[in-house]
Structures are given as C-alpha cells and as structure tokens.
mmCIF file of C-alpha atoms and ligand atoms in Angstrom:
data_model
loop_
_atom_site.group_PDB
_atom_site.id
_atom_site.type_symbol
_atom_site.label_atom_id
_atom_site.label_comp_id
_atom_site.label_asym_id
_atom_site.label_seq_id
_atom_site.Cartn_x
_atom_site.Cartn_y
_atom_site.Cartn_z
ATOM 1 C CA MET A 1 -9.862 22.868 4.329
ATOM 2 C CA SER A 2 -7.422 21.765 7.413
ATOM 3 C CA ASP A 3 -10.079 19.633 8.280
ATOM 4 C CA GLN A 4 -10.654 17.297 5.322
ATOM 5 C CA PRO A 5 -8.370 13.646 4.810
ATOM 6 C CA LEU A 6 -5.350 14.661 3.261
ATOM 7 C CA LEU A 7 -6.308 11.372 0.841
ATOM 8 C CA SER A 8 -10.174 10.346 0.027
ATOM 9 C CA VAL A 9 -10.762 7.602 -1.820
ATOM 10 C CA ARG A 10 -14.192 7.014 -3.423
ATOM 11 C CA ASN A 11 -15.594 4.271 -4.917
ATOM 12 C CA LEU A 12 -12.621 3.964 -6.743
ATOM 13 C CA ASN A 13 -12.729 1.418 -9.513
ATOM 14 C CA THR A 14 -9.731 0.247 -12.165
ATOM 15 C CA THR A 15 -11.361 -2.706 -14.559
ATOM 16 C CA PHE A 16 -8.264 -3.692 -17.081
ATOM 17 C CA ALA A 17 -9.239 -4.938 -20.518
ATOM 18 C CA THR A 18 -8.231 -8.377 -21.368
ATOM 19 C CA PRO A 19 -8.770 -11.375 -23.132
ATOM 20 C CA ALA A 20 -11.392 -13.420 -20.710
ATOM 21 C CA GLY A 21 -13.329 -10.271 -21.086
ATOM 22 C CA PRO A 22 -12.813 -6.958 -17.770
ATOM 23 C CA LEU A 23 -11.334 -7.564 -15.270
ATOM 24 C CA ARG A 24 -11.825 -5.664 -11.926
ATOM 25 C CA ALA A 25 -8.433 -5.782 -10.072
ATOM 26 C CA VAL A 26 -9.930 -2.466 -7.869
ATOM 27 C CA ASP A 27 -13.639 -3.026 -6.904
ATOM 28 C CA ASP A 28 -15.953 -0.460 -5.291
ATOM 29 C CA VAL A 29 -12.921 1.123 -2.749
ATOM 30 C CA SER A 30 -13.305 3.984 -0.699
ATOM 31 C CA PHE A 31 -11.191 5.103 2.490
ATOM 32 C CA ASP A 32 -9.634 8.455 4.154
ATOM 33 C CA LEU A 33 -6.168 8.903 4.750
ATOM 34 C CA ASP A 34 -5.790 11.692 7.900
ATOM 35 C CA ALA A 35 -2.237 12.720 7.957
ATOM 36 C CA ASN A 36 0.176 11.688 10.133
ATOM 37 C CA GLU A 37 -1.470 7.928 9.502
ATOM 38 C CA THR A 38 -0.406 4.436 8.375
ATOM 39 C CA LEU A 39 -2.633 2.795 6.430
ATOM 40 C CA GLY A 40 -1.612 -1.360 5.354
ATOM 41 C CA ILE A 41 -2.624 -2.946 3.279
ATOM 42 C CA VAL A 42 -2.910 -6.614 3.532
ATOM 43 C CA GLY A 43 -4.635 -10.029 1.028
ATOM 44 C CA GLU A 44 -3.763 -12.877 -0.826
ATOM 45 C CA SER A 45 -1.241 -12.336 -4.204
ATOM 46 C CA GLY A 46 -3.558 -10.773 -6.018
ATOM 47 C CA SER A 47 -6.193 -9.124 -4.606
ATOM 48 C CA GLY A 48 -5.694 -5.620 -5.946
ATOM 49 C CA LYS A 49 -2.576 -3.991 -3.955
ATOM 50 C CA THR A 50 -0.185 -2.918 -5.661
ATOM 51 C CA VAL A 51 -3.062 -2.440 -8.863
ATOM 52 C CA LEU A 52 -5.223 0.258 -6.052
ATOM 53 C CA ALA A 53 -1.430 1.673 -5.049
ATOM 54 C CA ARG A 54 -0.845 2.165 -8.628
ATOM 55 C CA THR A 55 -4.294 4.318 -9.278
ATOM 56 C CA LEU A 56 -4.153 6.038 -5.942
ATOM 57 C CA MET A 57 -0.567 7.127 -7.571
ATOM 58 C CA GLY A 58 -1.737 7.639 -11.659
ATOM 59 C CA LEU A 59 0.321 5.166 -12.437
ATOM 60 C CA GLN A 60 -1.881 2.958 -14.296
ATOM 61 C CA PRO A 61 -1.397 2.686 -18.078
ATOM 62 C CA ARG A 62 -3.528 4.824 -20.465
ATOM 63 C CA GLN A 63 -4.883 2.050 -22.719
ATOM 64 C CA ASN A 64 -6.327 -1.019 -21.515
ATOM 65 C CA VAL A 65 -7.714 0.216 -18.581
ATOM 66 C CA ALA A 66 -10.199 2.074 -17.799
ATOM 67 C CA VAL A 67 -10.093 4.185 -13.538
ATOM 68 C CA THR A 68 -13.743 5.783 -12.055
ATOM 69 C CA GLY A 69 -14.596 6.922 -8.641
ATOM 70 C CA SER A 70 -11.997 9.578 -7.562
ATOM 71 C CA VAL A 71 -9.084 9.680 -5.076
ATOM 72 C CA ARG A 72 -8.381 13.614 -3.839
ATOM 73 C CA LEU A 73 -5.314 14.132 -2.530
ATOM 74 C CA ALA A 74 -4.267 16.682 -1.016
ATOM 75 C CA GLY A 75 -7.079 18.427 -2.422
ATOM 76 C CA HIS A 76 -6.600 17.306 -6.394
ATOM 77 C CA GLU A 77 -8.372 15.014 -7.553
ATOM 78 C CA VAL A 78 -5.942 11.430 -9.367
ATOM 79 C CA VAL A 79 -8.589 10.360 -11.130
ATOM 80 C CA GLY A 80 -8.766 11.432 -15.126
ATOM 81 C CA ALA A 81 -5.394 14.238 -14.440
ATOM 82 C CA SER A 82 -3.338 15.471 -17.296
ATOM 83 C CA THR A 83 0.257 14.015 -16.984
ATOM 84 C CA SER A 84 1.793 17.613 -16.530
ATOM 85 C CA GLN A 85 -1.161 17.669 -13.217
ATOM 86 C CA LEU A 86 0.215 13.710 -11.715
ATOM 87 C CA ARG A 87 4.247 15.150 -12.345
ATOM 88 C CA GLU A 88 2.765 17.843 -10.492
ATOM 89 C CA LEU A 89 1.768 15.747 -7.726
ATOM 90 C CA TRP A 90 4.453 13.089 -8.038
ATOM 91 C CA SER A 91 6.662 16.080 -7.148
ATOM 92 C CA SER A 92 5.393 17.252 -3.709
ATOM 93 C CA GLU A 93 2.823 14.874 -2.768
ATOM 94 C CA VAL A 94 3.226 11.391 -2.985
ATOM 95 C CA ALA A 95 5.858 9.075 -3.829
ATOM 96 C CA MET A 96 6.126 4.958 -4.216
ATOM 97 C CA VAL A 97 8.374 3.023 -2.633
ATOM 98 C CA PHE A 98 8.612 -0.246 -4.982
ATOM 99 C CA GLN A 99 8.824 -3.929 -3.803
ATOM 100 C CA ASP A 100 11.990 -4.241 -6.402
ATOM 101 C CA PRO A 101 14.270 -1.799 -5.408
ATOM 102 C CA MET A 102 16.194 -2.526 -8.784
ATOM 103 C CA THR A 103 13.342 -1.839 -11.144
ATOM 104 C CA SER A 104 12.705 1.430 -9.892
ATOM 105 C CA LEU A 105 16.837 2.226 -9.840
ATOM 106 C CA ASN A 106 19.215 3.393 -13.215
ATOM 107 C CA PRO A 107 21.386 0.557 -13.364
ATOM 108 C CA VAL A 108 24.336 2.685 -14.862
ATOM 109 C CA MET A 109 23.761 6.183 -13.052
ATOM 110 C CA ARG A 110 25.460 6.957 -9.733
ATOM 111 C CA VAL A 111 22.681 6.755 -6.994
ATOM 112 C CA GLY A 112 24.187 10.359 -6.057
ATOM 113 C CA ARG A 113 23.127 11.610 -9.465
ATOM 114 C CA GLN A 114 19.710 9.523 -9.650
ATOM 115 C CA ILE A 115 18.801 11.808 -6.004
ATOM 116 C CA ASP A 116 19.855 14.804 -8.052
ATOM 117 C CA GLU A 117 17.812 14.014 -10.871
ATOM 118 C CA VAL A 118 14.783 14.686 -8.517
ATOM 119 C CA LEU A 119 15.666 17.796 -6.813
ATOM 120 C CA ARG A 120 16.923 19.539 -9.995
ATOM 121 C CA VAL A 121 13.894 18.442 -12.521
ATOM 122 C CA ARG A 122 11.649 18.981 -9.602
ATOM 123 C CA HIS A 123 12.821 21.669 -7.467
ATOM 124 C CA GLY A 124 14.622 23.928 -10.275
ATOM 125 C CA MET A 125 17.617 23.704 -7.764
ATOM 126 C CA ASP A 126 20.614 24.268 -8.970
ATOM 127 C CA ARG A 127 23.983 21.132 -9.228
ATOM 128 C CA ALA A 128 25.751 22.355 -5.960
ATOM 129 C CA ALA A 129 22.702 22.372 -4.536
ATOM 130 C CA ALA A 130 21.521 19.052 -5.496
ATOM 131 C CA ARG A 131 24.354 17.627 -4.955
ATOM 132 C CA THR A 132 24.564 18.612 -1.315
ATOM 133 C CA ARG A 133 20.649 18.173 -0.695
ATOM 134 C CA ALA A 134 21.125 14.612 -1.467
ATOM 135 C CA ILE A 135 23.730 14.191 0.690
ATOM 136 C CA GLU A 136 22.041 14.721 3.323
ATOM 137 C CA LEU A 137 19.196 13.112 2.250
ATOM 138 C CA LEU A 138 21.186 9.758 2.528
ATOM 139 C CA ASP A 139 22.428 10.514 5.195
ATOM 140 C CA LEU A 140 18.285 10.727 6.617
ATOM 141 C CA VAL A 141 17.954 6.928 5.994
ATOM 142 C CA GLY A 142 21.180 5.364 7.714
ATOM 143 C CA ILE A 143 23.833 5.306 4.179
ATOM 144 C CA PRO A 144 27.324 5.477 6.366
ATOM 145 C CA SER A 145 29.759 7.494 4.320
ATOM 146 C CA ALA A 146 26.714 9.185 2.820
ATOM 147 C CA ALA A 147 29.120 11.541 0.631
ATOM 148 C CA GLN A 148 31.208 8.830 -1.270
ATOM 149 C CA ARG A 149 28.320 6.626 -0.826
ATOM 150 C CA TYR A 150 26.955 9.718 -3.658
ATOM 151 C CA ARG A 151 29.396 7.855 -6.572
ATOM 152 C CA ALA A 152 28.517 4.815 -5.807
ATOM 153 C CA TYR A 153 26.584 2.968 -8.947
ATOM 154 C CA PRO A 154 23.060 0.744 -7.636
ATOM 155 C CA PHE A 155 25.571 -2.787 -7.819
ATOM 156 C CA GLU A 156 28.492 -1.498 -5.719
ATOM 157 C CA LEU A 157 25.454 -1.481 -2.892
ATOM 158 C CA SER A 158 23.728 -4.508 -0.968
ATOM 159 C CA GLY A 159 20.357 -4.696 -1.523
ATOM 160 C CA GLY A 160 19.427 -2.687 1.560
ATOM 161 C CA MET A 161 21.013 0.534 0.813
ATOM 162 C CA ARG A 162 19.561 0.149 -2.863
ATOM 163 C CA GLN A 163 16.211 0.391 -1.308
ATOM 164 C CA ARG A 164 17.435 3.445 1.418
ATOM 165 C CA VAL A 165 18.155 4.959 -2.219
ATOM 166 C CA VAL A 166 14.827 4.521 -3.331
ATOM 167 C CA ILE A 167 13.605 5.844 -0.323
ATOM 168 C CA ALA A 168 15.697 9.012 -0.421
ATOM 169 C CA ILE A 169 14.696 9.856 -4.078
ATOM 170 C CA ALA A 170 10.611 9.152 -3.021
ATOM 171 C CA LEU A 171 11.727 11.488 0.109
ATOM 172 C CA ALA A 172 13.212 14.127 -1.830
ATOM 173 C CA GLY A 173 10.319 15.929 -3.096
ATOM 174 C CA GLN A 174 9.154 16.390 0.669
ATOM 175 C CA PRO A 175 6.087 13.947 -0.151
ATOM 176 C CA ARG A 176 3.440 14.278 2.098
ATOM 177 C CA LEU A 177 2.275 10.865 1.180
ATOM 178 C CA LEU A 178 4.728 7.947 0.609
ATOM 179 C CA ILE A 179 2.891 4.272 -0.625
ATOM 180 C CA ALA A 180 5.688 1.536 -0.171
ATOM 181 C CA ASP A 181 4.554 -1.884 -1.674
ATOM 182 C CA GLU A 182 6.506 -4.718 0.641
ATOM 183 C CA PRO A 183 9.337 -2.450 0.990
ATOM 184 C CA THR A 184 11.034 -4.631 2.544
ATOM 185 C CA THR A 185 10.064 -8.585 0.726
ATOM 186 C CA GLY A 186 13.252 -9.831 -0.039
ATOM 187 C CA LEU A 187 15.763 -8.238 2.281
ATOM 188 C CA ASP A 188 17.381 -10.095 5.319
ATOM 189 C CA VAL A 189 15.077 -10.093 9.153
ATOM 190 C CA THR A 190 17.382 -7.007 10.297
ATOM 191 C CA ILE A 191 17.691 -5.081 7.115
ATOM 192 C CA GLN A 192 13.973 -5.001 6.955
ATOM 193 C CA ALA A 193 13.237 -3.656 11.136
ATOM 194 C CA GLN A 194 16.029 -1.077 9.842
ATOM 195 C CA ILE A 195 13.632 -0.161 7.101
ATOM 196 C CA LEU A 196 10.872 -0.073 8.046
ATOM 197 C CA ASP A 197 11.942 1.613 11.373
ATOM 198 C CA LEU A 198 13.467 4.572 9.399
ATOM 199 C CA LEU A 199 9.869 4.287 7.564
ATOM 200 C CA ASP A 200 8.453 5.238 11.442
ATOM 201 C CA SER A 201 10.832 7.735 11.918
ATOM 202 C CA LEU A 202 11.035 9.776 8.832
ATOM 203 C CA ARG A 203 6.991 9.367 9.110
ATOM 204 C CA ALA A 204 7.348 11.852 12.867
ATOM 205 C CA GLN A 205 10.271 13.544 11.991
ATOM 206 C CA MET A 206 8.441 14.781 8.359
ATOM 207 C CA GLY A 207 4.277 14.524 9.037
ATOM 208 C CA MET A 208 4.138 12.240 6.672
ATOM 209 C CA SER A 209 1.017 9.204 5.464
ATOM 210 C CA VAL A 210 1.852 6.249 5.027
ATOM 211 C CA ILE A 211 0.283 3.225 3.091
ATOM 212 C CA MET A 212 2.564 0.124 3.811
ATOM 213 C CA ILE A 213 1.224 -3.072 1.524
ATOM 214 C CA THR A 214 3.208 -5.633 2.499
ATOM 215 C CA HIS A 215 2.183 -10.120 3.436
ATOM 216 C CA ASP A 216 3.529 -9.825 6.820
ATOM 217 C CA LEU A 217 0.828 -9.602 10.030
ATOM 218 C CA GLY A 218 4.028 -8.994 11.922
ATOM 219 C CA VAL A 219 4.072 -5.350 9.839
ATOM 220 C CA VAL A 220 0.762 -4.623 10.072
ATOM 221 C CA ALA A 221 0.533 -6.064 13.678
ATOM 222 C CA THR A 222 2.363 -3.283 15.259
ATOM 223 C CA ARG A 223 3.490 -0.187 12.430
ATOM 224 C CA THR A 224 0.145 0.709 11.388
ATOM 225 C CA SER A 225 -2.792 2.226 12.586
ATOM 226 C CA ARG A 226 -5.482 1.582 10.219
ATOM 227 C CA LEU A 227 -5.749 -2.153 8.534
ATOM 228 C CA LEU A 228 -7.267 -2.783 4.964
ATOM 229 C CA VAL A 229 -8.107 -6.221 4.216
ATOM 230 C CA MET A 230 -8.568 -6.844 0.177
ATOM 231 C CA TYR A 231 -9.830 -9.564 -1.588
ATOM 232 C CA ALA A 232 -10.427 -9.973 -4.931
ATOM 233 C CA GLY A 233 -10.226 -6.672 -5.295
ATOM 234 C CA ARG A 234 -12.800 -5.017 -2.649
ATOM 235 C CA MET A 235 -12.893 -4.447 0.748
ATOM 236 C CA ALA A 236 -13.370 -7.412 3.179
ATOM 237 C CA GLU A 237 -12.881 -4.990 6.210
ATOM 238 C CA THR A 238 -11.175 -2.093 7.161
ATOM 239 C CA GLY A 239 -10.768 -0.354 10.446
ATOM 240 C CA PRO A 240 -8.381 0.610 13.182
ATOM 241 C CA THR A 241 -5.436 -1.883 13.765
ATOM 242 C CA GLY A 242 -7.010 -3.867 16.736
ATOM 243 C CA ASP A 243 -9.808 -3.624 16.498
ATOM 244 C CA VAL A 244 -9.507 -4.812 13.009
ATOM 245 C CA PHE A 245 -7.431 -7.965 14.393
ATOM 246 C CA ARG A 246 -9.455 -8.155 17.607
ATOM 247 C CA GLN A 247 -12.718 -8.143 16.100
ATOM 248 C CA HIS A 248 -13.002 -8.996 12.859
ATOM 249 C CA ARG A 249 -16.105 -9.956 11.524
ATOM 250 C CA MET A 250 -15.677 -10.707 7.793
ATOM 251 C CA PRO A 251 -15.032 -14.863 7.250
ATOM 252 C CA TYR A 252 -11.986 -14.193 4.675
ATOM 253 C CA THR A 253 -10.385 -11.946 7.745
ATOM 254 C CA ARG A 254 -10.480 -14.353 10.445
ATOM 255 C CA ALA A 255 -8.783 -17.409 7.308
ATOM 256 C CA LEU A 256 -6.339 -14.952 7.335
ATOM 257 C CA LEU A 257 -5.564 -13.928 10.178
ATOM 258 C CA GLU A 258 -5.953 -17.001 11.542
ATOM 259 C CA SER A 259 -2.662 -18.177 11.723
ATOM 260 C CA SER A 260 -1.209 -14.446 14.059
ATOM 261 C CA PRO A 261 -4.873 -13.302 15.456
ATOM 262 C CA LYS A 262 -2.403 -11.559 17.965
ATOM 263 C CA LEU A 263 -0.963 -8.365 18.036
ATOM 264 C CA SER A 264 1.376 -10.015 20.168
ATOM 265 C CA ASN A 265 2.704 -12.261 17.117
ATOM 266 C CA ALA A 266 6.298 -12.151 16.394
ATOM 267 C CA PRO A 267 7.814 -10.029 13.729
ATOM 268 C CA HIS A 268 7.919 -11.039 10.361
ATOM 269 C CA THR A 269 4.902 -14.070 10.456
ATOM 270 C CA ARG A 270 3.468 -14.693 7.122
ATOM 271 C CA LEU A 271 0.055 -14.698 6.370
ATOM 272 C CA ALA A 272 -1.318 -18.564 6.206
ATOM 273 C CA ALA A 273 -2.351 -20.574 3.633
ATOM 274 C CA ILE A 274 -6.189 -20.230 3.130
ATOM 275 C CA PRO A 275 -7.963 -23.932 1.128
ATOM 276 C CA GLY A 276 -9.172 -22.669 -2.164
ATOM 277 C CA GLN A 277 -8.041 -20.023 -4.820
ATOM 278 C CA PRO A 278 -8.473 -16.675 -5.015
ATOM 279 C CA PRO A 279 -10.992 -16.257 -8.033
ATOM 280 C CA ASN A 280 -9.672 -15.342 -11.292
ATOM 281 C CA LEU A 281 -11.476 -11.659 -11.619
ATOM 282 C CA ALA A 282 -11.781 -11.694 -15.049
ATOM 283 C CA ARG A 283 -14.705 -14.464 -14.189
ATOM 284 C CA VAL A 284 -16.089 -13.538 -10.881
ATOM 285 C CA GLY A 285 -20.097 -14.128 -10.226
ATOM 286 C CA PRO A 286 -22.129 -10.964 -8.987
ATOM 287 C CA GLY A 287 -22.713 -11.791 -4.522
ATOM 288 C CA CYS A 288 -19.447 -12.263 -2.954
ATOM 289 C CA HIS A 289 -16.341 -12.877 -4.529
ATOM 290 C CA PHE A 290 -15.031 -15.248 -0.797
ATOM 291 C CA ALA A 291 -17.795 -17.413 -1.428
ATOM 292 C CA PRO A 292 -16.605 -20.716 -3.138
ATOM 293 C CA ARG A 293 -14.001 -20.421 -0.524
ATOM 294 C CA CYS A 294 -16.586 -19.759 2.795
ATOM 295 C CA GLY A 295 -17.506 -21.804 4.934
ATOM 296 C CA TYR A 296 -20.776 -19.956 5.173
ATOM 297 C CA ALA A 297 -22.102 -18.668 2.706
ATOM 298 C CA THR A 298 -25.531 -18.847 1.443
ATOM 299 C CA ASP A 299 -27.757 -18.482 -1.391
ATOM 300 C CA GLN A 300 -28.286 -14.646 -0.397
ATOM 301 C CA CYS A 301 -23.500 -14.741 -0.802
ATOM 302 C CA ARG A 302 -23.709 -16.454 -4.228
ATOM 303 C CA ASN A 303 -26.060 -13.664 -5.571
ATOM 304 C CA ASP A 304 -25.484 -10.438 -3.942
ATOM 305 C CA ALA A 305 -22.771 -8.635 -2.800
ATOM 306 C CA PRO A 306 -22.700 -7.624 0.501
ATOM 307 C CA PRO A 307 -22.098 -4.375 1.255
ATOM 308 C CA LEU A 308 -20.201 -2.396 3.625
ATOM 309 C CA GLU A 309 -21.482 -2.047 6.921
ATOM 310 C CA PRO A 310 -20.162 -0.804 10.311
ATOM 311 C CA ALA A 311 -19.210 -2.378 13.505
ATOM 312 C CA ASP A 312 -19.758 -1.332 17.017
ATOM 313 C CA ARG A 313 -16.333 0.889 17.044
ATOM 314 C CA PRO A 314 -16.105 4.172 14.820
ATOM 315 C CA GLY A 315 -14.240 3.843 11.548
ATOM 316 C CA HIS A 316 -14.843 -0.512 11.039
ATOM 317 C CA LEU A 317 -16.614 -1.454 8.656
ATOM 318 C CA PHE A 318 -17.149 -4.469 7.123
ATOM 319 C CA ALA A 319 -18.502 -6.813 3.978
ATOM 320 C CA CYS A 320 -20.765 -9.613 4.830
ATOM 321 C CA TRP A 321 -24.215 -11.080 4.775
ATOM 322 C CA HIS A 322 -23.874 -13.852 8.176
ATOM 323 C CA PRO A 323 -20.753 -12.171 10.185
ATOM 324 C CA LEU A 324 -18.716 -12.812 12.778
ATOM 325 C CA ALA A 325 -19.446 -12.616 16.268
ATOM 326 C CA PRO A 326 -16.366 -9.990 17.574
ATOM 327 C CA LEU A 327 -13.454 -12.621 18.687
ATOM 328 C CA SER A 328 -13.259 -10.843 21.716
ATOM 329 C CA GLU A 329 -17.114 -11.350 22.986
ATOM 330 C CA THR A 330 -18.313 -14.850 21.610
ATOM 331 C CA THR A 331 -16.338 -18.347 19.726
ATOM 332 C CA GLY A 332 -16.686 -15.797 16.437
ATOM 333 C CA ALA A 333 -20.008 -17.927 14.933
ATOM 334 C CA PRO A 334 -21.715 -16.281 12.696
ATOM 335 C CA SER A 335 -24.981 -14.826 13.837
HETATM 336 N N1 ATP B 401 -2.077 -4.188 -16.358
HETATM 337 C C1 ATP B 401 -2.749 -5.258 -15.980
HETATM 338 N N2 ATP B 401 -3.845 -6.119 -17.193
HETATM 339 C C2 ATP B 401 -3.942 -6.786 -16.485
HETATM 340 N N3 ATP B 401 -4.156 -7.233 -15.101
HETATM 341 C C3 ATP B 401 -4.182 -6.792 -14.597
HETATM 342 C C4 ATP B 401 -3.094 -6.062 -15.222
HETATM 343 N N4 ATP B 401 -2.166 -6.068 -13.839
HETATM 344 C C5 ATP B 401 -2.318 -6.599 -12.678
HETATM 345 N N5 ATP B 401 -4.155 -7.241 -13.856
HETATM 346 C C6 ATP B 401 -4.235 -8.182 -12.379
HETATM 347 O O1 ATP B 401 -5.289 -8.099 -11.344
HETATM 348 C C7 ATP B 401 -5.347 -8.263 -10.854
HETATM 349 C C8 ATP B 401 -4.711 -7.607 -9.067
HETATM 350 O O2 ATP B 401 -3.452 -7.748 -8.490
HETATM 351 P P1 ATP B 401 -2.157 -6.576 -8.189
HETATM 352 O O3 ATP B 401 -1.187 -6.806 -8.468
HETATM 353 O O4 ATP B 401 -2.405 -4.858 -7.739
HETATM 354 O O5 ATP B 401 -2.059 -8.149 -7.461
HETATM 355 P P2 ATP B 401 -1.734 -8.094 -5.966
HETATM 356 O O6 ATP B 401 -2.585 -7.476 -4.091
HETATM 357 O O7 ATP B 401 -0.244 -6.705 -5.437
HETATM 358 O O8 ATP B 401 -1.202 -9.570 -5.526
HETATM 359 P P3 ATP B 401 0.614 -10.099 -4.931
HETATM 360 O O9 ATP B 401 0.149 -9.723 -3.599
HETATM 361 O O10 ATP B 401 0.929 -10.797 -5.087
HETATM 362 O O11 ATP B 401 1.637 -8.651 -6.207
HETATM 363 C C9 ATP B 401 -4.126 -9.914 -10.735
HETATM 364 O O12 ATP B 401 -5.787 -10.672 -11.006
HETATM 365 C C10 ATP B 401 -3.971 -9.225 -12.059
HETATM 366 O O13 ATP B 401 -4.285 -10.489 -12.796
HETATM 367 S S1 SF4 B 402 -21.296 -12.733 2.440
HETATM 368 FE FE1 SF4 B 402 -21.295 -15.110 2.857
HETATM 369 S S2 SF4 B 402 -19.651 -15.799 1.596
HETATM 370 FE FE2 SF4 B 402 -19.660 -13.627 2.180
HETATM 371 S S3 SF4 B 402 -17.545 -13.966 3.673
HETATM 372 FE FE3 SF4 B 402 -19.411 -13.474 4.331
HETATM 373 S S4 SF4 B 402 -20.965 -15.509 5.257
HETATM 374 FE FE4 SF4 B 402 -18.530 -15.877 3.773
HETATM 375 MG MG1 MG B 403 1.510 -6.557 -6.175
#
C-alpha cells in the first residue's frame, strides 16, 4: 500500500452533452502524484484544467456529463463514487481552493463559524473544540489576531485574508491532497507570494500533496516539481518541471513557454499569447488538436492523434508525431 501513489489517474474522460454535441473537456488523461509532491497544471484558457480538477474531486454535476476512466485517491475510487463516499473523501483526503474566495465563502456567516462547521459536521468536534481548532487554523494560515478575526464576516477582510480563510477551511480536514485552482489570481503580487509561500510551507509541514493550476510560469518554475501541460483537454506533455522547461518536445509546450522559457524567469510572468485560437472542443477532428496552429503539422497530425511517448528522461512524456529536439541539444527543429 505504501508504494502506491497518493493519486492515480487513468484514462480519464469528462464529456459534457452540449447543444453542439458531446464536448470532451478532459480527454484520456493519466498521471500519478506521490505524497508531498507538487504538480503544476498549465494550458490556455479552456484547455480543461478546472474541469479536470473538479473531476478529480468528484465534483461534476451528475446530469449532462459523463465521466469514464479511473481516479484512485488514497486507495478510493472517485469515479462513480456515491455522494456519501465523496463526502468521506472531502472530509479527510482531498480539498480544493477555488480561484475566487468569495464563491467559496458564505457572505453572511462569520468566517470562524464557517471553519467550525467543517470541523463539527465532518469531524464530529464539539463547539468549544471546533472553535479552538478554527482559531489555530486561522493562525496557521497567517491571519493576525486570529481570535478576533474568527468573528469577522468575509466582507470585513481583504482579498488576501479571504483566500487565507478559504485555505484554512480546506485544511480543516487535514487533506492529503490540496487542489488549488489559480489560488492567487486577482491578488496583488506581494500577497500572491505570501499565499504561495504559505501553501509551500503547509505542504512541507503537513506532508500534503498539491496540484497547482496556474497561468503564472514563474509559479510553475519555482514551486512545482512536476508539470502537466494541457491542450484542448489532452495531455500535451508532462514530466519533471525542469525537464519540461528545458527539454520539451511538443511544439505547443514550446509555444506556451516561449515568452519565458527559463527557470530563472521572474515570478508572475504570464503566458504569452499564441497565434490562433484553441479549438471548439465540440468540433475537434480526429488528429492532433494543435494541428491547425502548428507550423510542423502534416497529414498524419491531422488524421491521427499522437500517443504519449516517453522522452529521454524518466517520467517525461510528450504527444507529438514530429517532436522537437530538446532545446539543450540543438536549435529545436522537429525530426
Ligand atoms: N458545465 C459545462 N458544460 C459544458 N461545457 C463545459 C462545462 N464546464 C466547462 N465546459 C467546457 O470545458 C472546457 C474546459 O473548461 P475549463 O473551465 O476546464 O478550462 P480551463 O482550462 O480551466 O480555463 P481557464 O484557464 O479559463 O480557467 C471549455 O471548453 C468549457 O467551455
Ligand atoms: S503532432 Fe503534429 S500538429 Fe501536433 S504538435 Fe506535433 S507536429 Fe504539431
Ligand atoms: Mg479554469
């Protein structure tokens, strides 16, 4: 059991029924995540990052969506789990921090009570114990005067403080996996760094694994050990972060990283715009979804989806019929 990864995702598909036809937002995604690892997920808007995160949590609505494949979290299968089984998982194994803290907080309830509720409902604590623990958690996430802030309403706190409260709520169940979907977007740069430092230190302190979805390449370069690049619902490339930055093989990864290809890049460097538009996922063809925007596309690319292939370094995989040579070897022309 101990050598099993904490999270094991296999051939995961999430397909929405839409008026334009089936839309596969997550398309054959497979990866493992070990305890205490941080996986970054990047990709343009609409590439399926949030849908993937919600699917890993078992959070998709049950209507108009089909999920197939497997998500095993700490030995439990998420796909097809009942609501009560999912509640068990959410109470102890996995928690998610969403982009906008206001959507996760109840605006008319004091923040301390919102943490209490998790502790009482999910952990059966009595009122006094829950209050003590809630104040400890507010303190842990760096909220000054935690005992006073326990009584604050969300609107009385700054954006950074609200996001810390959301993280405190997520941590209340002591999850083994924290999924953070753009947890610092909209916060100013100093606060962003503080929140990311906080997540890093909590990961180390609590032995938590983190999945970090972000548009910020500086965050990816400096704070993740592994990287998953998504394009149009599919895995374009994945591997140890340094290898994907320096030795990527898939032209989309190169395009994505082009503006800031170095690990030495300053934090908060945003992804450059790539010419062309991501495809409408309800109307994609059979081949490589990047083909309409790729300078190296051939008929093979347009007709057949490239499988994930191993690159030179362990754990590094890419999906491309005509892979680039690693940057460190040549100019990167495709083979
Ligand atoms: N409930 C839904 N019904 C139909 N389509 C959906 C639904 N939710 C998401 N989608 C579609 O799934 C695709 C992936 O969306 P998703 O929100 O995961 O993108 P994302 O990578 O998180 O983008 P962003 O960077 O903008 O947050 C998009 O084409 C989106 O329109
Ligand atoms: S498979 Fe073809 S179209 Fe897709 S990224 Fe590789 S070269 Fe470009
Ligand atoms: Mg998203």
